[in-house]
mmCIF file of C-alpha atoms and ligand atoms in Angstrom:
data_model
loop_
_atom_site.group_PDB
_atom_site.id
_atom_site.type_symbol
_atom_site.label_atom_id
_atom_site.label_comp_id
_atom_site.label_asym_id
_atom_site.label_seq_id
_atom_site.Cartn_x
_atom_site.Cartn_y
_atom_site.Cartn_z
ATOM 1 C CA UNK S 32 -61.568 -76.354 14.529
ATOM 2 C CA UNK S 33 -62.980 -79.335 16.573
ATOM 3 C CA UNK S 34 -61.732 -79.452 20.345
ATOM 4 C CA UNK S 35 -59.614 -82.346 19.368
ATOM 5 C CA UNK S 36 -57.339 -80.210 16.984
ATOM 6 C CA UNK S 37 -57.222 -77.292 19.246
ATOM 7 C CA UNK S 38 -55.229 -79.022 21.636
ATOM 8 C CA UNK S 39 -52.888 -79.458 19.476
ATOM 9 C CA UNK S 40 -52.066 -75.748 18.920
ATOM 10 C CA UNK S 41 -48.853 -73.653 19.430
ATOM 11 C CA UNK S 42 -48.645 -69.965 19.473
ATOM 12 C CA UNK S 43 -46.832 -68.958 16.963
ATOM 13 C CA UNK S 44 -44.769 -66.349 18.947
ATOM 14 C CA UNK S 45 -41.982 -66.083 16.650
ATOM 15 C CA UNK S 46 -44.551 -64.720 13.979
ATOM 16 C CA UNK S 47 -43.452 -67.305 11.192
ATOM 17 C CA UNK S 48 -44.615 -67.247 8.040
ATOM 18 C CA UNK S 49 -42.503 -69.734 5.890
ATOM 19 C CA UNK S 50 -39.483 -72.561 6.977
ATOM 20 C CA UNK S 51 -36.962 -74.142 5.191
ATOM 21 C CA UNK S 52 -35.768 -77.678 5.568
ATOM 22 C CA UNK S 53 -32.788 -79.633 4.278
ATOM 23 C CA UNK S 54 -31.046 -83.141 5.647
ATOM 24 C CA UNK S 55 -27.544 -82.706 5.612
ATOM 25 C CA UNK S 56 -23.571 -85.230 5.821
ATOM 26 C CA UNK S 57 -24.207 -88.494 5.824
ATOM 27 C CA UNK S 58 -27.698 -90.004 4.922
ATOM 28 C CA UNK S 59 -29.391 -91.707 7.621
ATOM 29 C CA UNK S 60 -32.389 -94.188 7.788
ATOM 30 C CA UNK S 61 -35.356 -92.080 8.669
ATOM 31 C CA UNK S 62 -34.258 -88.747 7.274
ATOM 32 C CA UNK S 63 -36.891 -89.088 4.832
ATOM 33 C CA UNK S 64 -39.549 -89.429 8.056
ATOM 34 C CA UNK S 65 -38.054 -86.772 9.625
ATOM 35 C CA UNK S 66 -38.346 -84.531 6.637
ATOM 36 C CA UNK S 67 -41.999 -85.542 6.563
ATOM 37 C CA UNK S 68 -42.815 -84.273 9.837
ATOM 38 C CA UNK S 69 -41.367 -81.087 9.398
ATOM 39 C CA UNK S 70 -43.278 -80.479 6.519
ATOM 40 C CA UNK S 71 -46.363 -81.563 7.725
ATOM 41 C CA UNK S 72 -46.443 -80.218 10.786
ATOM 42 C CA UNK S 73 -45.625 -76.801 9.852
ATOM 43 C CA UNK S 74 -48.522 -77.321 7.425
ATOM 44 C CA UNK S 75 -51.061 -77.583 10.466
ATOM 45 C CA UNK S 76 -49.435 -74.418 11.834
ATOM 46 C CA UNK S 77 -50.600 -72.893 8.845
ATOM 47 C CA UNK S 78 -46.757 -72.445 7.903
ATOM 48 C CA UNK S 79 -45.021 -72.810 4.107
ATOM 49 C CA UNK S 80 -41.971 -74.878 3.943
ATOM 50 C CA UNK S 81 -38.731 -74.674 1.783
ATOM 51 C CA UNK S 82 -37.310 -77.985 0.812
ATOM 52 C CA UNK S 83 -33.620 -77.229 0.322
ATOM 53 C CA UNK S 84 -31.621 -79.956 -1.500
ATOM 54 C CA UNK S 85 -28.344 -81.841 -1.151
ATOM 55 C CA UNK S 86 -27.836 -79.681 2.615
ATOM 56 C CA UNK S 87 -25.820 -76.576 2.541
ATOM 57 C CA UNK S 88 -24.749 -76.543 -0.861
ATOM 58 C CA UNK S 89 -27.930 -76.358 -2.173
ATOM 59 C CA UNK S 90 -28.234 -73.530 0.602
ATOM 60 C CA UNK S 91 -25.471 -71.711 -1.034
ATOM 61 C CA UNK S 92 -26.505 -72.819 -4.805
ATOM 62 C CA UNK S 93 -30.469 -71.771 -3.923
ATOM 63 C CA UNK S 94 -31.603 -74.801 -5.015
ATOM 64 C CA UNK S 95 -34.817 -74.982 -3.382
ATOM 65 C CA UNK S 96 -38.463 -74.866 -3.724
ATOM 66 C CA UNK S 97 -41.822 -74.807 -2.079
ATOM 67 C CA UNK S 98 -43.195 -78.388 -1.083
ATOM 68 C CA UNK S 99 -46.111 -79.306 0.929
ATOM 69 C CA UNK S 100 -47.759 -82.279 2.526
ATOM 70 C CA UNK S 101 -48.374 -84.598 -0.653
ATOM 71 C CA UNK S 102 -45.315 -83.814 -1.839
ATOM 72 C CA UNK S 103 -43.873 -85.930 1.663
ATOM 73 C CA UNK S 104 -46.079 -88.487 0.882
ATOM 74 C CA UNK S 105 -45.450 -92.290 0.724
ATOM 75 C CA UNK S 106 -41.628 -91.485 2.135
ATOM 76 C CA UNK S 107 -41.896 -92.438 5.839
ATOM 77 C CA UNK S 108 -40.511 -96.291 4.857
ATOM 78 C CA UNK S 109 -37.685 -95.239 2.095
ATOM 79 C CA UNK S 110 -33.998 -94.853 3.177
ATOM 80 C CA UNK S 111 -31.699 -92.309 1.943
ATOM 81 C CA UNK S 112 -32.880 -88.644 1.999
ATOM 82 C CA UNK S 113 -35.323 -87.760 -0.881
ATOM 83 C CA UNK S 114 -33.843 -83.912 0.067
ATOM 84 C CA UNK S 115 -30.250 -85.765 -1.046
ATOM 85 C CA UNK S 116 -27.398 -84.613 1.073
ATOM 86 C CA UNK S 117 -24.043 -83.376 0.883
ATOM 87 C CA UNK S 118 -20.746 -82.311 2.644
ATOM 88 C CA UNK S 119 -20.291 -79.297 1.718
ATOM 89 C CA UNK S 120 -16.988 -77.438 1.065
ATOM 90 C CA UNK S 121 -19.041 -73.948 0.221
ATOM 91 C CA UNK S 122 -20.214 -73.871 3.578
ATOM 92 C CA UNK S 123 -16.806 -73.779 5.070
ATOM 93 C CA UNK S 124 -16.372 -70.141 4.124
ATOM 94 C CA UNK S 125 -17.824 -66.939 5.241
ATOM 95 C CA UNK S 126 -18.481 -65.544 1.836
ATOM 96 C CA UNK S 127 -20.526 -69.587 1.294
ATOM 97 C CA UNK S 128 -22.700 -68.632 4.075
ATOM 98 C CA UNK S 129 -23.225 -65.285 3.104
ATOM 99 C CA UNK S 130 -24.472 -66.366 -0.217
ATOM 100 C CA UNK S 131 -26.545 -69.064 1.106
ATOM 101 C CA UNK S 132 -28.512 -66.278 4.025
ATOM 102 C CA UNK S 133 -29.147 -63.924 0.703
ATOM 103 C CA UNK S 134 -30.540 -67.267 -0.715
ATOM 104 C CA UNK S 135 -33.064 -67.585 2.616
ATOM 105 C CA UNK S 136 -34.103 -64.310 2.359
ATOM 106 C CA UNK S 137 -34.806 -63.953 -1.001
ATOM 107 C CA UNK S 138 -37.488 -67.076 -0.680
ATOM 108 C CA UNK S 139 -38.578 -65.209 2.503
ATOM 109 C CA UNK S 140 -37.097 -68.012 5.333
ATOM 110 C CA UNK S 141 -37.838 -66.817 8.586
ATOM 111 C CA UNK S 142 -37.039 -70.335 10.349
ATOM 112 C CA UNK S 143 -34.696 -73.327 9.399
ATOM 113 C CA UNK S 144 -34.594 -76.701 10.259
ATOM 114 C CA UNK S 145 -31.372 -79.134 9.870
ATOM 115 C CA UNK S 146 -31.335 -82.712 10.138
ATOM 116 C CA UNK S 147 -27.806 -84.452 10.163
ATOM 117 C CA UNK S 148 -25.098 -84.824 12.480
ATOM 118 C CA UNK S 149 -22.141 -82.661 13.999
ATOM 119 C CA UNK S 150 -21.020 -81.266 10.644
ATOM 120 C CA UNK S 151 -24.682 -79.932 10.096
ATOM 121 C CA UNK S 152 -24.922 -78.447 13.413
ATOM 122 C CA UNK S 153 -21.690 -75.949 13.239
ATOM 123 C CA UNK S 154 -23.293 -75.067 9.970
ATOM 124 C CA UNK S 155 -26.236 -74.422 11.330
ATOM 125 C CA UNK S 156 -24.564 -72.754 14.360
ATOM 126 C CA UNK S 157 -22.996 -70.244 12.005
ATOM 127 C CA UNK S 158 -26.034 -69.705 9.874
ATOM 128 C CA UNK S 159 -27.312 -68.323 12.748
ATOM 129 C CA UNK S 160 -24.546 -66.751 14.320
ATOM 130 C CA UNK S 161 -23.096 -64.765 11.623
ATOM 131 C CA UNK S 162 -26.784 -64.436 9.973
ATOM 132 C CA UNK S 163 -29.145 -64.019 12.838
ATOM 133 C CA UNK S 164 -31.498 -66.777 11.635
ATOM 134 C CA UNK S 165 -33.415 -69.454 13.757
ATOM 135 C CA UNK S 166 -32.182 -72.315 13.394
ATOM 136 C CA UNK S 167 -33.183 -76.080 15.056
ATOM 137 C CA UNK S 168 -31.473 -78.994 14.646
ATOM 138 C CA UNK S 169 -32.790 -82.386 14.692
ATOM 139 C CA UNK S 170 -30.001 -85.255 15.218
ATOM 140 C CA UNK S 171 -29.721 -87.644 12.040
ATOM 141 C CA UNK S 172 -26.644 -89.649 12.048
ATOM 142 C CA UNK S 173 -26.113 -93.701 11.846
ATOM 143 C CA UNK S 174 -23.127 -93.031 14.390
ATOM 144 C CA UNK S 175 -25.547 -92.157 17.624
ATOM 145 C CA UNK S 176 -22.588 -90.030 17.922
ATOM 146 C CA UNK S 177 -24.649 -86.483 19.988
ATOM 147 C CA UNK S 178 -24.392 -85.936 23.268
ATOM 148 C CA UNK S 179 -28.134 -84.311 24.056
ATOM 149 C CA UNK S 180 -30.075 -87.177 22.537
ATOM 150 C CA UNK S 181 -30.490 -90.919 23.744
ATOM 151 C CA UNK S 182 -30.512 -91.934 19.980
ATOM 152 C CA UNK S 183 -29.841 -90.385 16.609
ATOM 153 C CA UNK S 184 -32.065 -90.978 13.779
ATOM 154 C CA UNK S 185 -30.717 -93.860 11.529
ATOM 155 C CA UNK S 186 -29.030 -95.436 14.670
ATOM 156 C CA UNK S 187 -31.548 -98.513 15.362
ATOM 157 C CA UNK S 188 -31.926 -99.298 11.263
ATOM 158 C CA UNK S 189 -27.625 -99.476 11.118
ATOM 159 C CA UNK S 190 -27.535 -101.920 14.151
ATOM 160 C CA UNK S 191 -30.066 -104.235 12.827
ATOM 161 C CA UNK S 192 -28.562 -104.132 8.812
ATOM 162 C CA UNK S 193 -25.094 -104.946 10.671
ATOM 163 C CA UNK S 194 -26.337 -107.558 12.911
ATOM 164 C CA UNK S 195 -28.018 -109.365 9.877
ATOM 165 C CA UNK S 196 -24.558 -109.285 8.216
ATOM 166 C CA UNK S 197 -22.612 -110.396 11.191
ATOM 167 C CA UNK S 198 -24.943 -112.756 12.033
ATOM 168 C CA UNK S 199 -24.330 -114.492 7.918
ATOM 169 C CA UNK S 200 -20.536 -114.015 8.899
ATOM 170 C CA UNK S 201 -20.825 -116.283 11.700
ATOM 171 C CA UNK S 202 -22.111 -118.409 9.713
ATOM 172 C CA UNK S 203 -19.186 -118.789 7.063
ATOM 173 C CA UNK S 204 -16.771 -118.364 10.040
ATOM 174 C CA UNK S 205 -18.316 -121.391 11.988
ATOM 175 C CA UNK S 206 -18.573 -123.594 9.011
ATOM 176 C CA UNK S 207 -14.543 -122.904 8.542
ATOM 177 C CA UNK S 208 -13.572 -122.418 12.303
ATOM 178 C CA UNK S 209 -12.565 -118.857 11.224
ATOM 179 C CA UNK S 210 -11.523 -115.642 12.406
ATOM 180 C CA UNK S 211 -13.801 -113.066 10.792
ATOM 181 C CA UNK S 212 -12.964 -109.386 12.125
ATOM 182 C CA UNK S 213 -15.827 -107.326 10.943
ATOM 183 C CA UNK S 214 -15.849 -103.364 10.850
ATOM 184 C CA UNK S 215 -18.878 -101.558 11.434
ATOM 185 C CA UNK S 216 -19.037 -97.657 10.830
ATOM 186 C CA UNK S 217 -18.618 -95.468 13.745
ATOM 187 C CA UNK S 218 -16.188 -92.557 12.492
ATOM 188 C CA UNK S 219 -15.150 -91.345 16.228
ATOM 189 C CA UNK S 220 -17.653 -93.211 17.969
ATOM 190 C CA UNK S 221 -18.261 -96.982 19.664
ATOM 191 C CA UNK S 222 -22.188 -97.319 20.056
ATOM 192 C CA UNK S 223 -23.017 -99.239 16.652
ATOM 193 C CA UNK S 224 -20.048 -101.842 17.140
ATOM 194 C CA UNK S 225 -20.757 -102.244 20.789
ATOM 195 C CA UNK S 226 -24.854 -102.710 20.165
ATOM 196 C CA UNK S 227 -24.025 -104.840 17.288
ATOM 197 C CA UNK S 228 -21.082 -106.833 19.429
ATOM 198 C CA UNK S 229 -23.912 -107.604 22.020
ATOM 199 C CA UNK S 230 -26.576 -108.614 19.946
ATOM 200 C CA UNK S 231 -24.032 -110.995 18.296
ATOM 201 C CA UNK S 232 -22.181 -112.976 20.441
ATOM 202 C CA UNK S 233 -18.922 -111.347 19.568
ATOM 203 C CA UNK S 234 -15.877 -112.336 20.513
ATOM 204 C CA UNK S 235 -14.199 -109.335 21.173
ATOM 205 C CA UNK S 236 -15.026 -105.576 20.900
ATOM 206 C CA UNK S 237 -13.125 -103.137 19.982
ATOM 207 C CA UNK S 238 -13.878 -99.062 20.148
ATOM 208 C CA UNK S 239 -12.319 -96.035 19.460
ATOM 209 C CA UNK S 240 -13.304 -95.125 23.177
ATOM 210 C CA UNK S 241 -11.507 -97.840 24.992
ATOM 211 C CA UNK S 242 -8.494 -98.855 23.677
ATOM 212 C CA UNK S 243 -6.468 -101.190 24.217
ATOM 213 C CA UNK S 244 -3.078 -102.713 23.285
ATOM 214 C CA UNK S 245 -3.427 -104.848 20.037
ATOM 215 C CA UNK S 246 -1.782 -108.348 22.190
ATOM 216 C CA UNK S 247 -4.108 -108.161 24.605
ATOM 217 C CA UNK S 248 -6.921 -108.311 21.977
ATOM 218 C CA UNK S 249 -5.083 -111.244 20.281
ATOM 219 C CA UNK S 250 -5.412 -112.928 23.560
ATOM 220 C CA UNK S 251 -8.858 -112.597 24.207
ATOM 221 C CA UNK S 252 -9.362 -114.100 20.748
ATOM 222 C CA UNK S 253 -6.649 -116.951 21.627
ATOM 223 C CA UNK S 254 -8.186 -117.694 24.879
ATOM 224 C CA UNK S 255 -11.886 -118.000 23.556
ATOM 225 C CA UNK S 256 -9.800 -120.740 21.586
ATOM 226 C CA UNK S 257 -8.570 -122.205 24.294
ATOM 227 C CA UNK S 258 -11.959 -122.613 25.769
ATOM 228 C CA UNK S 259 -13.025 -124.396 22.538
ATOM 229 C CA UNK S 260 -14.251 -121.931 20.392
ATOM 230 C CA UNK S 261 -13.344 -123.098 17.003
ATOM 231 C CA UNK S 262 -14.394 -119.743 15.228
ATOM 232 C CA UNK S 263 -14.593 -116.008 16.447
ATOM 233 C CA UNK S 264 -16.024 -112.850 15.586
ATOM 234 C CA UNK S 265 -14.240 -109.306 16.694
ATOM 235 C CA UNK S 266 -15.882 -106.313 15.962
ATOM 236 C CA UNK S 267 -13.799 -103.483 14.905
ATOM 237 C CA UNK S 268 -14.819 -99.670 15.296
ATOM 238 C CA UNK S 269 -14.409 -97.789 11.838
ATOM 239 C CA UNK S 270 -12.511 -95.537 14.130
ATOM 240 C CA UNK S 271 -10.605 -97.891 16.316
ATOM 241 C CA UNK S 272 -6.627 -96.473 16.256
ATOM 242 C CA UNK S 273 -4.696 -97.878 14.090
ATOM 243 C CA UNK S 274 -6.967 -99.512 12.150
ATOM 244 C CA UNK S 275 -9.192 -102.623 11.629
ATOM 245 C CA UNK S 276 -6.161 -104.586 9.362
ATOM 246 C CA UNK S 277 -3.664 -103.868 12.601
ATOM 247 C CA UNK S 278 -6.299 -106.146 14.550
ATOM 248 C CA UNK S 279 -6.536 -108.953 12.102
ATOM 249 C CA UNK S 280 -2.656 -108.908 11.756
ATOM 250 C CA UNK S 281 -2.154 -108.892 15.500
ATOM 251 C CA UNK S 282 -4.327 -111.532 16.111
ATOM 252 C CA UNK S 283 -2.720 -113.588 13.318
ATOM 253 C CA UNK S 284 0.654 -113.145 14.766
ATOM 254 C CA UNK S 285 -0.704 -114.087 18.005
ATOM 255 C CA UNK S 286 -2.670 -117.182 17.138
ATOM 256 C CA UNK S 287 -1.098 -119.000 14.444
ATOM 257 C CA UNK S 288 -4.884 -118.757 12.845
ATOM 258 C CA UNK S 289 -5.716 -116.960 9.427
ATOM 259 C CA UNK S 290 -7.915 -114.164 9.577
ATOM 260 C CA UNK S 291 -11.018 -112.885 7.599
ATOM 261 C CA UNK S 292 -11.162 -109.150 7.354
ATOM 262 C CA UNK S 293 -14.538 -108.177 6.195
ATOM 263 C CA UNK S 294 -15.782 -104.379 6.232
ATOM 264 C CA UNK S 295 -19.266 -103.391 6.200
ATOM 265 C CA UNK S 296 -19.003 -100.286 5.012
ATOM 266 C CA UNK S 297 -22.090 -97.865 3.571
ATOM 267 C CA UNK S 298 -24.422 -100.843 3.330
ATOM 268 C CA UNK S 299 -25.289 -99.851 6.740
ATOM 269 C CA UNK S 300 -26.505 -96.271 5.951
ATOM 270 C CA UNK S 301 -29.063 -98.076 3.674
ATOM 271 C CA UNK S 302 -32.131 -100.086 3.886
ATOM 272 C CA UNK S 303 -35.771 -99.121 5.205
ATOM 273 C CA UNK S 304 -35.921 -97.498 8.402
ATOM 274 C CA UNK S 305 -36.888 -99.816 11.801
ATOM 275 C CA UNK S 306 -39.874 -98.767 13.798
ATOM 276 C CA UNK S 307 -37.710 -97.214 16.424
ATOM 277 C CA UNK S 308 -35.966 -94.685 13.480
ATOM 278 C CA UNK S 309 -39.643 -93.565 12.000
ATOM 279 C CA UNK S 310 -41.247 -92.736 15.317
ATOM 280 C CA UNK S 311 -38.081 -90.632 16.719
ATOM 281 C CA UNK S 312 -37.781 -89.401 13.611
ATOM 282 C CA UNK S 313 -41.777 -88.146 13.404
ATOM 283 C CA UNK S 314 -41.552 -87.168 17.193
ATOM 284 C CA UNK S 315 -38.629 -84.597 16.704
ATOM 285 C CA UNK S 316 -39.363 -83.517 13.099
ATOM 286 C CA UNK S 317 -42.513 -82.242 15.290
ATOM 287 C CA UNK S 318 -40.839 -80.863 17.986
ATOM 288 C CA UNK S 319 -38.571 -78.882 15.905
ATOM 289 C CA UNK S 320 -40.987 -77.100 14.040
ATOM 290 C CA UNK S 321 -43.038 -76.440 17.333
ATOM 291 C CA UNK S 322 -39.688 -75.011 18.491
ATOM 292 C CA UNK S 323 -39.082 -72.331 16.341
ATOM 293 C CA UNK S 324 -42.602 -71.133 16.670
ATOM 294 C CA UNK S 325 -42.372 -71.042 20.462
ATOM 295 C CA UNK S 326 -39.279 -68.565 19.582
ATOM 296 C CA UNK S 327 -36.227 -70.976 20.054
ATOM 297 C CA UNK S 328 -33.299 -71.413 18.213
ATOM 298 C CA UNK S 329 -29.766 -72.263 18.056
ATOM 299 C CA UNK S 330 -30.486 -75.461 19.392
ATOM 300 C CA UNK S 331 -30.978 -79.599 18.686
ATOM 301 C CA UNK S 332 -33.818 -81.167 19.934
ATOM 302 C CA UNK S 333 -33.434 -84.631 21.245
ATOM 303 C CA UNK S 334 -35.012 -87.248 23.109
ATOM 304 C CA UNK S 335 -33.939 -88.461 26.525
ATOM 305 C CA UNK S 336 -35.821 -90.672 28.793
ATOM 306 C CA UNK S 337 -38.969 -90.494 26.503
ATOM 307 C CA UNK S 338 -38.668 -86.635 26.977
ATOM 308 C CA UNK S 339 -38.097 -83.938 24.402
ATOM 309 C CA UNK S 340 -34.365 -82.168 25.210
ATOM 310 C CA UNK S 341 -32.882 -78.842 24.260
ATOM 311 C CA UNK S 342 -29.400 -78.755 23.939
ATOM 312 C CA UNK S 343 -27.364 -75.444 22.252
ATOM 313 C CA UNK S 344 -26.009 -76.439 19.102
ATOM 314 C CA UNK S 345 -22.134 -76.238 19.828
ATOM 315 C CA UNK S 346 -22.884 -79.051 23.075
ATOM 316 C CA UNK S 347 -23.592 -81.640 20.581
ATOM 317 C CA UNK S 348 -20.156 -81.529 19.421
ATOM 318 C CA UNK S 349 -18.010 -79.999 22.589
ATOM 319 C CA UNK S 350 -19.722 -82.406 25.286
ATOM 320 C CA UNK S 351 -19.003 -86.450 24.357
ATOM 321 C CA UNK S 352 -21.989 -88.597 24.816
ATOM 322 C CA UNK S 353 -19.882 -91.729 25.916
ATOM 323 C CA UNK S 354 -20.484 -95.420 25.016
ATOM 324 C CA UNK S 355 -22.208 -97.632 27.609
ATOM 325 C CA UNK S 356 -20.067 -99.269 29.854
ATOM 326 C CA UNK S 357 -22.621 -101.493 31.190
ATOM 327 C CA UNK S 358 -23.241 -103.113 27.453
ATOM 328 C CA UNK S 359 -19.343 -102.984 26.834
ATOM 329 C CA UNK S 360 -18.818 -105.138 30.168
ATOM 330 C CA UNK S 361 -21.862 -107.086 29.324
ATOM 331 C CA UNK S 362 -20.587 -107.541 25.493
ATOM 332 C CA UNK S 363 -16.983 -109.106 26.625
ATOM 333 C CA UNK S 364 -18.450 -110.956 29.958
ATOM 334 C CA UNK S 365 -20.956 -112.969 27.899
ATOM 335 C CA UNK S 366 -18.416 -113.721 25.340
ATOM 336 C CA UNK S 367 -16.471 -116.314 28.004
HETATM 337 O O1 F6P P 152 -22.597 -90.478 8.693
HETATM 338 C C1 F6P P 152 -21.712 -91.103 9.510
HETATM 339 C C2 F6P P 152 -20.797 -91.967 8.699
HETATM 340 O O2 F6P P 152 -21.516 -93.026 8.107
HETATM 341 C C3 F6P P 152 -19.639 -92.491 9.502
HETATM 342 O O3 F6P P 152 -19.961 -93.650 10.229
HETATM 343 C C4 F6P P 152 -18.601 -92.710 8.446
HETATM 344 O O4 F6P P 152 -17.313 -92.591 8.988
HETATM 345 C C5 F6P P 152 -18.871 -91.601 7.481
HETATM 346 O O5 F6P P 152 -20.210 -91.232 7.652
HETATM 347 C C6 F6P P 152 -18.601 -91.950 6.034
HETATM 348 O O6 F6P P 152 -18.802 -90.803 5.271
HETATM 349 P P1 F6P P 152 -18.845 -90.778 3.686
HETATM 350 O O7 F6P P 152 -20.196 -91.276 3.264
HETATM 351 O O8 F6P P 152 -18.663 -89.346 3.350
HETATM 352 O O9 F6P P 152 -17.770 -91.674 3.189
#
């Protein structure tokens, strides 16, 4: 080993022998890098890895085998999840879980890693609850919905696929002096619509974590008119109460103007992953592995303020990362 490699060493103090990896909910761009690091990573470590596909149910179903680094090749650009991913009902149960442990220790899994979102993590959590296996998480979810992590893998590649649409909407909407109220996906969560809201000029914004009443929105729109705008763009939460129709009617009502409704939908999972996606993916795929050899578990590992963060699985879901206020205020000031 030249001097160069050995600083990259990590006691294995967990006394691994073989992991198992699977993405898991909804696909995000950069799963596929993540999945790559993982694997080769534990490869240096001298480790074997289990790819496990479509999440927990192919936990449960033990549909798995061993890959190594070739098999990860040529996947760091690709969206999707070449794992595939589900959400799965068979992991609800006890007896699902019970099944899927016999499956881990049957292809001798001593370590597990999980990339998805929220829904993956109380898996995981109960994996290694119930099970007594270690388990780290690494955040993958378009939403940037996890408190314990700056970003979530998949984030950056969303905002700029949205932005590109929003950008051709403004287009259309200028060219007819239009009202175009475009949903982005977000299922609890504002940071996609208030990122893409920025970047675009929007007219309004509208998230699940600041609501408002509907007139007041219809307002903002007809006073942007009043100021001469001829055409607007709002951009609508996926998980804005009541709905992203509700806004379009309001502001109809409101206005006297027709409205455009146009909903972007799973085009926005898609698409190769941006710079930003691939390194944080590669960084934590990393840092998980190195993490269950160092003996931890139970746990996501994030990235805040360029640093690598620990967080127990159940905060990612009981703690709320919030939107930022400073890029809401900024979003709806610049808008004038
Ligand atoms: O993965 C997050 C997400 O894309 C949410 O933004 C959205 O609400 C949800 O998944 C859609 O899930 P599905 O693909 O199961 O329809």
């Amino acid at each position: 080993m030249t001097k160069a490699e050995q600083i990259f060493q990590v006691e294995n103090l967990a006394g691994l022998r073989r992991i198992g990896v699977l993405t898991s909910g909804g696909d995000a761009p950069g799963m596929n890098a993540a999945v790559r690091a993982v694997v080769r990573t534990a490869s240096f470590h001298g480790l074997e890895v289990v790819g496990i596909r479509r999440g927990f149910n192919g936990l449960h179903d033990g549909d798995m085998d061993l890959i190594g680094p070739r098999d990860v090749a040529n996947i760091i650009q690709r969206g999707g999840t070449k794992l595939l991913t589900a959400r799965s009902e068979a992991w609800r149960t006890p007896e699902g879980r019970a099944q899927g442990a016999e499956h881990l220790r049957h292809w001798k899994v001593d370590g597990l890693v999980v990339i998805g979102g929220d829904g993956s993590f109380r898996g995981a959590h109960l994996l290694a609850q119930e099970h007594g296996f270690r388990v780290m998480g690494v955040p993958g979810t378009i939403d940037n919905d996890l408190y314990g992590t700056d970003y979530t893998i998949g984030y950056h590649t969303a905002v700029e696929t949205a932005l590109d649409a929003v950008d051709r909407l403004r287009d259309t909407g200028a060219s007819h002096e239009r009202i175009f109220v475009v949903e982005v996906m977000g299922r609890h969560a504002g940071h996609i619509a208030i990122e893409v809201a920025l970047a675009g000029g929007a007219e309004e914004v509208l998230v699940p974590e600041r609501p408002k009443p509907l007139a007041e929105v219809a307002q903002t729109v007809r006073q942007s008119q009043e100021r001469g705008k001829t055409s607007s763009i709002v951009i609508v939460a996926e998980g804005y109460p009541g709905g992203t129709d509700a806004v379009a009617r309001a502001i109809t009502e409101n206005t006297g103007e027709e409205t455009r409704v146009s909903i972007l939908g799973h085009i926005q999972r898609g698409g190769t992953p941006v710079a930003h996606d691939r390194v944080l993916a590669s960084v934590l795929g990393q840092a998980a592995v190195e993490a269950l050899l160092a003996g931890r578990s139970g746990e996501m590992v994030g990235e805040v303020c360029q640093q690598l963060n620990y967080v127990p699985f159940e905060e990612t879901w009981t703690k709320r990362k919030d939107v930022s206020t400073n890029k809401y205020r900024c979003a709806r000031l610049l808008s004038c």
